[in-house]
Amino acid sequence: MSEIIPVIEARGLYRHYYQGSQVVKALDGVDVTIMPGEFVAVMGPSGSGKSTFMNICGALDQPSGGSVKLDGRDLAGMSRDDLADLRNEVIGFVFQQFNLLPRTSAIANVMLPLRYAGISGPDAVALCERALTAVDLYQRMDHHPNELSGGQQQRVAIARALVTNPKLIFADEPTGALDSVTTVEVLKLFQRLNAEGMTIVMVTHDADVAAYASRCLHFKDGRIIDDVRQSERAAQ
Ligand SMILES: Nc1ncnc2c1ncn2[C@@H]1O[C@H](COP(=O)(O)OP(=O)(O)OP(=O)(O)O)[C@@H](O)[C@H]1O
Ligand SMILES: [Mg+2]
């Protein structure tokens, strides 16, 4: 039987910023393993290191010390190009402000990561249609972002994250710009994608949002002070 490889394996992670004589310890010794199929919330006060953790595990930033393995591959010593390729292959990112191109249809937004992956033509269209179907927006694929609600725009961004069939979705405050109804809509979607096997790591300030995940990491002062398994909140 083949061994199950962690999606993320962080060991002794440090990220220190030097500002004059001051040291900001954005991460101060983080050890965590995230396995395929987990739905993990990352909570903690502002400045506790949540985004730094996500950026380092997502190969967008490098640690001052310690190691990260992403899908079994050690990020240390990889070239920028190799990191970018690994990132595109393994991770889909979702952000608070959706980051959609404004004068571009939903399907064209979803297609962007495929362009970087060198996939075009009918294959690309088919993959985009599948991703938009997965977020229940097949009917709206020709709409521009300003013709969609906030929740629909975030679902387009989630389709864009899904289209390359990543191992992991990293979402930094994905519901931070949404009202309570669309927040639940997006969280239900994450739960469904997770039930279908997608690994999700979601940063949030909001304990009600974190309750939809099955595990919660609590950050404080650059460390994980609590790592709790929880039963997922049933969507209303
Ligand atoms: N480029 C930088 N230069 C200096 N300090 C930084 C830099 N980026 C982050 N920091 C500091 O590192 C610490 C952790 O920041 P981080 O963005 O990870 O926090 P966070 O938990 O995501 O906060 P928030 O909830 O406000 O998004 C903070 O004290 C922040 O000021
Ligand atoms: Mg942050």
Short mmCIF file of C-alpha atoms and ligand atoms in Angstrom, two decimals:
data_model
loop_
_atom_site.label_atom_id
_atom_site.label_comp_id
_atom_site.label_asym_id
_atom_site.label_seq_id
_atom_site.Cartn_x
_atom_site.Cartn_y
_atom_site.Cartn_z
CA MET A 1 0.00 0.00 0.00
CA SER A 2 1.36 3.41 -0.86
CA GLU A 3 1.97 5.86 1.96
CA ILE A 4 -0.32 8.89 2.21
CA ILE A 5 1.76 12.03 1.70
CA PRO A 6 0.87 15.12 3.75
CA VAL A 7 -0.26 18.07 1.65
CA ILE A 8 1.66 20.36 4.01
CA GLU A 9 4.41 19.44 6.41
CA ALA A 10 5.86 22.47 8.21
CA ARG A 11 8.71 21.95 10.66
CA GLY A 12 10.19 24.61 12.93
CA LEU A 13 9.05 27.49 10.73
CA TYR A 14 10.34 30.94 11.54
CA ARG A 15 9.78 34.19 9.65
CA HIS A 16 11.48 37.19 11.15
CA TYR A 17 11.33 40.71 9.75
CA TYR A 18 14.00 43.21 10.73
CA GLN A 19 12.91 46.82 11.04
CA GLY A 20 15.90 48.84 12.24
CA SER A 21 16.88 47.27 15.54
CA GLN A 22 13.44 45.69 15.98
CA VAL A 23 12.70 42.09 15.09
CA VAL A 24 9.11 41.19 14.18
CA LYS A 25 8.60 37.48 14.68
CA ALA A 26 5.79 36.90 12.22
CA LEU A 27 6.28 33.14 12.65
CA ASP A 28 8.08 31.90 15.70
CA GLY A 29 8.38 28.12 15.51
CA VAL A 30 5.45 26.52 13.71
CA ASP A 31 5.08 22.76 13.33
CA VAL A 32 2.03 21.40 11.59
CA THR A 33 1.02 18.57 9.28
CA ILE A 34 -2.05 18.79 7.07
CA MET A 35 -3.23 15.59 5.42
CA PRO A 36 -5.21 15.18 2.17
CA GLY A 37 -8.94 15.66 2.67
CA GLU A 38 -8.72 17.96 5.69
CA PHE A 39 -10.71 21.19 6.03
CA VAL A 40 -8.60 23.38 8.30
CA ALA A 41 -9.47 26.82 9.63
CA VAL A 42 -6.62 29.11 10.65
CA MET A 43 -7.67 31.59 13.32
CA GLY A 44 -5.97 34.18 15.46
CA PRO A 45 -5.82 37.91 16.09
CA SER A 46 -4.58 40.42 13.53
CA GLY A 47 -0.81 40.18 13.20
CA SER A 48 -0.58 36.67 14.67
CA GLY A 49 1.04 35.24 11.52
CA LYS A 50 -1.86 33.63 9.64
CA SER A 51 -1.14 35.16 6.24
CA THR A 52 2.59 34.71 6.71
CA PHE A 53 1.98 31.02 7.38
CA MET A 54 -0.20 30.71 4.30
CA ASN A 55 2.23 32.59 2.09
CA ILE A 56 5.17 30.45 3.17
CA CYS A 57 3.30 27.15 2.86
CA GLY A 58 1.99 28.41 -0.49
CA ALA A 59 5.52 29.04 -1.76
CA LEU A 60 4.84 32.77 -2.12
CA ASP A 61 7.32 33.68 0.62
CA GLN A 62 10.35 31.99 2.17
CA PRO A 63 10.92 31.25 5.84
CA SER A 64 13.86 32.59 7.85
CA GLY A 65 14.25 29.09 9.25
CA GLY A 66 12.64 25.67 9.22
CA SER A 67 11.23 23.65 6.37
CA VAL A 68 8.06 23.20 4.35
CA LYS A 69 7.13 20.21 2.28
CA LEU A 70 4.29 20.82 -0.12
CA ASP A 71 2.78 17.61 -1.46
CA GLY A 72 5.94 15.84 -0.32
CA ARG A 73 8.35 18.22 -2.01
CA ASP A 74 10.78 20.26 0.08
CA LEU A 75 10.58 23.93 -0.94
CA ALA A 76 14.08 24.71 0.31
CA GLY A 77 16.55 25.25 -2.49
CA MET A 78 13.97 25.21 -5.28
CA SER A 79 14.38 27.83 -8.00
CA ARG A 80 11.78 30.57 -8.46
CA ASP A 81 10.55 28.91 -11.65
CA ASP A 82 10.23 25.51 -10.00
CA LEU A 83 8.37 27.09 -7.06
CA ALA A 84 5.97 28.80 -9.47
CA ASP A 85 5.36 25.54 -11.32
CA LEU A 86 4.77 23.63 -8.09
CA ARG A 87 2.44 26.36 -6.83
CA ASN A 88 0.39 26.28 -10.03
CA GLU A 89 0.20 22.51 -9.97
CA VAL A 90 -0.64 21.97 -6.32
CA ILE A 91 -2.48 25.04 -4.98
CA GLY A 92 -5.54 27.10 -5.79
CA PHE A 93 -5.65 30.47 -4.02
CA VAL A 94 -8.80 32.33 -2.97
CA PHE A 95 -8.60 35.87 -1.55
CA GLN A 96 -10.89 38.19 0.38
CA GLN A 97 -11.30 40.64 -2.53
CA PHE A 98 -11.89 37.93 -5.19
CA ASN A 99 -9.17 39.47 -7.45
CA LEU A 100 -11.19 38.93 -10.64
CA LEU A 101 -10.36 40.85 -13.81
CA PRO A 102 -13.23 43.35 -14.09
CA ARG A 103 -13.89 43.66 -17.83
CA THR A 104 -13.66 39.94 -18.43
CA SER A 105 -16.31 37.23 -18.38
CA ALA A 106 -16.49 34.64 -15.62
CA ILE A 107 -15.24 31.91 -17.93
CA ALA A 108 -12.28 34.01 -19.11
CA ASN A 109 -11.36 34.67 -15.47
CA VAL A 110 -11.51 30.96 -14.71
CA MET A 111 -9.38 30.22 -17.77
CA LEU A 112 -6.39 32.33 -16.66
CA PRO A 113 -4.55 29.67 -14.63
CA LEU A 114 -4.93 27.24 -17.53
CA ARG A 115 -3.16 29.70 -19.77
CA TYR A 116 -0.17 29.61 -17.40
CA ALA A 117 -0.37 25.82 -17.43
CA GLY A 118 -0.26 25.85 -21.24
CA ILE A 119 -3.78 24.45 -21.72
CA SER A 120 -5.95 26.17 -24.34
CA GLY A 121 -8.69 25.55 -26.89
CA PRO A 122 -11.58 23.14 -26.34
CA ASP A 123 -9.76 21.34 -23.51
CA ALA A 124 -9.52 24.60 -21.58
CA VAL A 125 -13.18 25.45 -22.23
CA ALA A 126 -14.27 22.01 -21.01
CA LEU A 127 -12.24 22.36 -17.80
CA CYS A 128 -13.66 25.84 -17.16
CA GLU A 129 -17.20 24.64 -17.71
CA ARG A 130 -16.63 21.81 -15.26
CA ALA A 131 -15.23 24.19 -12.63
CA LEU A 132 -18.09 26.66 -13.10
CA THR A 133 -20.57 23.80 -12.82
CA ALA A 134 -18.92 22.73 -9.56
CA VAL A 135 -19.67 26.17 -8.10
CA ASP A 136 -23.20 26.28 -9.63
CA LEU A 137 -22.40 29.11 -12.03
CA TYR A 138 -22.56 27.32 -15.37
CA GLN A 139 -25.49 29.54 -16.37
CA ARG A 140 -23.53 32.71 -15.62
CA MET A 141 -20.26 31.98 -17.37
CA ASP A 142 -20.60 34.92 -19.77
CA HIS A 143 -21.35 37.45 -17.05
CA HIS A 144 -18.77 40.03 -16.05
CA PRO A 145 -17.92 40.46 -12.34
CA ASN A 146 -20.02 43.64 -12.04
CA GLU A 147 -23.06 41.61 -13.17
CA LEU A 148 -22.59 39.12 -10.31
CA SER A 149 -23.27 39.32 -6.57
CA GLY A 150 -20.37 39.23 -4.12
CA GLY A 151 -21.03 35.57 -3.35
CA GLN A 152 -21.19 34.73 -7.05
CA GLN A 153 -17.93 36.61 -7.67
CA GLN A 154 -16.26 34.63 -4.91
CA ARG A 155 -17.62 31.42 -6.44
CA VAL A 156 -16.04 32.42 -9.77
CA ALA A 157 -12.77 32.92 -7.88
CA ILE A 158 -13.21 29.47 -6.34
CA ALA A 159 -13.82 27.99 -9.80
CA ARG A 160 -10.60 29.69 -10.93
CA ALA A 161 -8.82 28.05 -7.99
CA LEU A 162 -10.32 24.64 -8.82
CA VAL A 163 -9.82 24.62 -12.57
CA THR A 164 -6.26 23.25 -12.48
CA ASN A 165 -7.42 20.41 -10.21
CA PRO A 166 -5.13 21.37 -7.30
CA LYS A 167 -4.37 19.24 -4.24
CA LEU A 168 -5.14 22.13 -1.93
CA ILE A 169 -7.16 25.33 -1.72
CA PHE A 170 -5.69 28.15 0.35
CA ALA A 171 -8.33 30.75 1.17
CA ASP A 172 -7.31 33.92 3.06
CA GLU A 173 -10.43 35.52 4.61
CA PRO A 174 -12.61 34.24 1.73
CA THR A 175 -15.81 35.49 3.38
CA GLY A 176 -14.34 38.75 4.73
CA ALA A 177 -16.06 40.85 2.06
CA LEU A 178 -19.37 38.96 2.06
CA ASP A 179 -22.63 39.42 3.94
CA SER A 180 -23.86 36.68 6.25
CA VAL A 181 -26.08 34.95 3.68
CA THR A 182 -23.41 34.72 0.98
CA THR A 183 -20.85 33.76 3.62
CA VAL A 184 -22.89 30.64 4.37
CA GLU A 185 -23.24 29.98 0.62
CA VAL A 186 -19.44 30.00 0.18
CA LEU A 187 -18.86 27.89 3.32
CA LYS A 188 -21.39 25.30 2.15
CA LEU A 189 -19.55 25.17 -1.16
CA PHE A 190 -16.25 24.59 0.66
CA GLN A 191 -17.86 21.82 2.71
CA ARG A 192 -19.16 20.15 -0.44
CA LEU A 193 -15.79 20.40 -2.22
CA ASN A 194 -14.14 19.02 0.92
CA ALA A 195 -16.63 16.13 1.05
CA GLU A 196 -15.60 15.39 -2.56
CA GLY A 197 -11.97 15.17 -1.40
CA MET A 198 -10.52 18.67 -1.73
CA THR A 199 -8.12 19.77 1.01
CA ILE A 200 -8.94 23.29 2.21
CA VAL A 201 -7.01 25.66 4.44
CA MET A 202 -9.04 28.75 5.28
CA VAL A 203 -7.81 31.78 7.21
CA THR A 204 -10.52 33.62 9.11
CA HIS A 205 -11.00 36.05 11.99
CA ASP A 206 -14.48 34.77 12.58
CA ALA A 207 -15.19 31.85 14.92
CA ASP A 208 -18.58 31.30 13.25
CA VAL A 209 -16.80 30.83 9.92
CA ALA A 210 -14.11 28.59 11.42
CA ALA A 211 -16.87 26.35 12.80
CA TYR A 212 -17.52 25.04 9.27
CA ALA A 213 -14.08 23.39 9.19
CA SER A 214 -13.17 20.06 10.78
CA ARG A 215 -9.96 21.30 12.39
CA CYS A 216 -8.94 24.68 13.73
CA LEU A 217 -5.40 25.99 14.21
CA HIS A 218 -5.18 28.96 16.57
CA PHE A 219 -2.28 31.33 15.99
CA LYS A 220 -0.93 33.79 18.53
CA ASP A 221 2.31 35.77 18.28
CA GLY A 222 3.58 33.64 15.41
CA ARG A 223 2.91 30.29 17.09
CA ILE A 224 0.16 27.70 17.00
CA ILE A 225 -1.25 27.72 20.53
CA ASP A 226 -4.12 25.33 19.87
CA ASP A 227 -4.92 22.65 17.27
CA VAL A 228 -8.47 21.39 17.67
CA ARG A 229 -10.49 18.73 15.87
CA GLN A 230 -14.10 19.82 15.67
CA SER A 231 -17.29 18.51 14.13
CA GLU A 232 -18.23 20.66 11.16
CA ARG A 233 -21.09 23.04 11.66
CA ALA A 234 -24.06 21.91 9.60
CA ALA A 235 -25.03 24.62 7.16
CA GLN A 236 -28.42 26.20 7.83
N1 LIG B 1 6.69 42.66 4.89
C1 LIG B 1 6.66 42.79 6.23
N2 LIG B 1 7.57 43.57 6.88
C2 LIG B 1 7.55 43.68 8.22
N3 LIG B 1 6.65 43.07 9.02
C3 LIG B 1 5.71 42.31 8.42
C4 LIG B 1 5.66 42.13 7.00
N4 LIG B 1 4.62 41.31 6.71
C5 LIG B 1 4.06 41.00 7.89
N5 LIG B 1 4.71 41.61 8.91
C6 LIG B 1 4.38 41.49 10.34
O1 LIG B 1 4.30 40.12 10.68
C7 LIG B 1 3.26 39.89 11.61
C8 LIG B 1 2.31 38.81 11.07
O2 LIG B 1 1.63 39.34 9.93
P1 LIG B 1 0.50 38.53 9.15
O3 LIG B 1 0.16 39.32 7.95
O4 LIG B 1 0.96 37.14 8.95
O5 LIG B 1 -0.68 38.54 10.21
P2 LIG B 1 -2.19 38.00 10.08
O6 LIG B 1 -2.39 37.05 11.21
O7 LIG B 1 -2.43 37.52 8.70
O8 LIG B 1 -3.01 39.33 10.36
P3 LIG B 1 -4.43 39.82 9.73
O9 LIG B 1 -5.47 39.05 10.48
O10 LIG B 1 -4.45 41.29 10.09
O11 LIG B 1 -4.42 39.57 8.27
C9 LIG B 1 2.61 41.24 11.87
O12 LIG B 1 3.15 41.78 13.05
C10 LIG B 1 3.02 42.05 10.67
O13 LIG B 1 3.08 43.41 10.98
MG MG B 2 -3.71 38.19 7.14
#
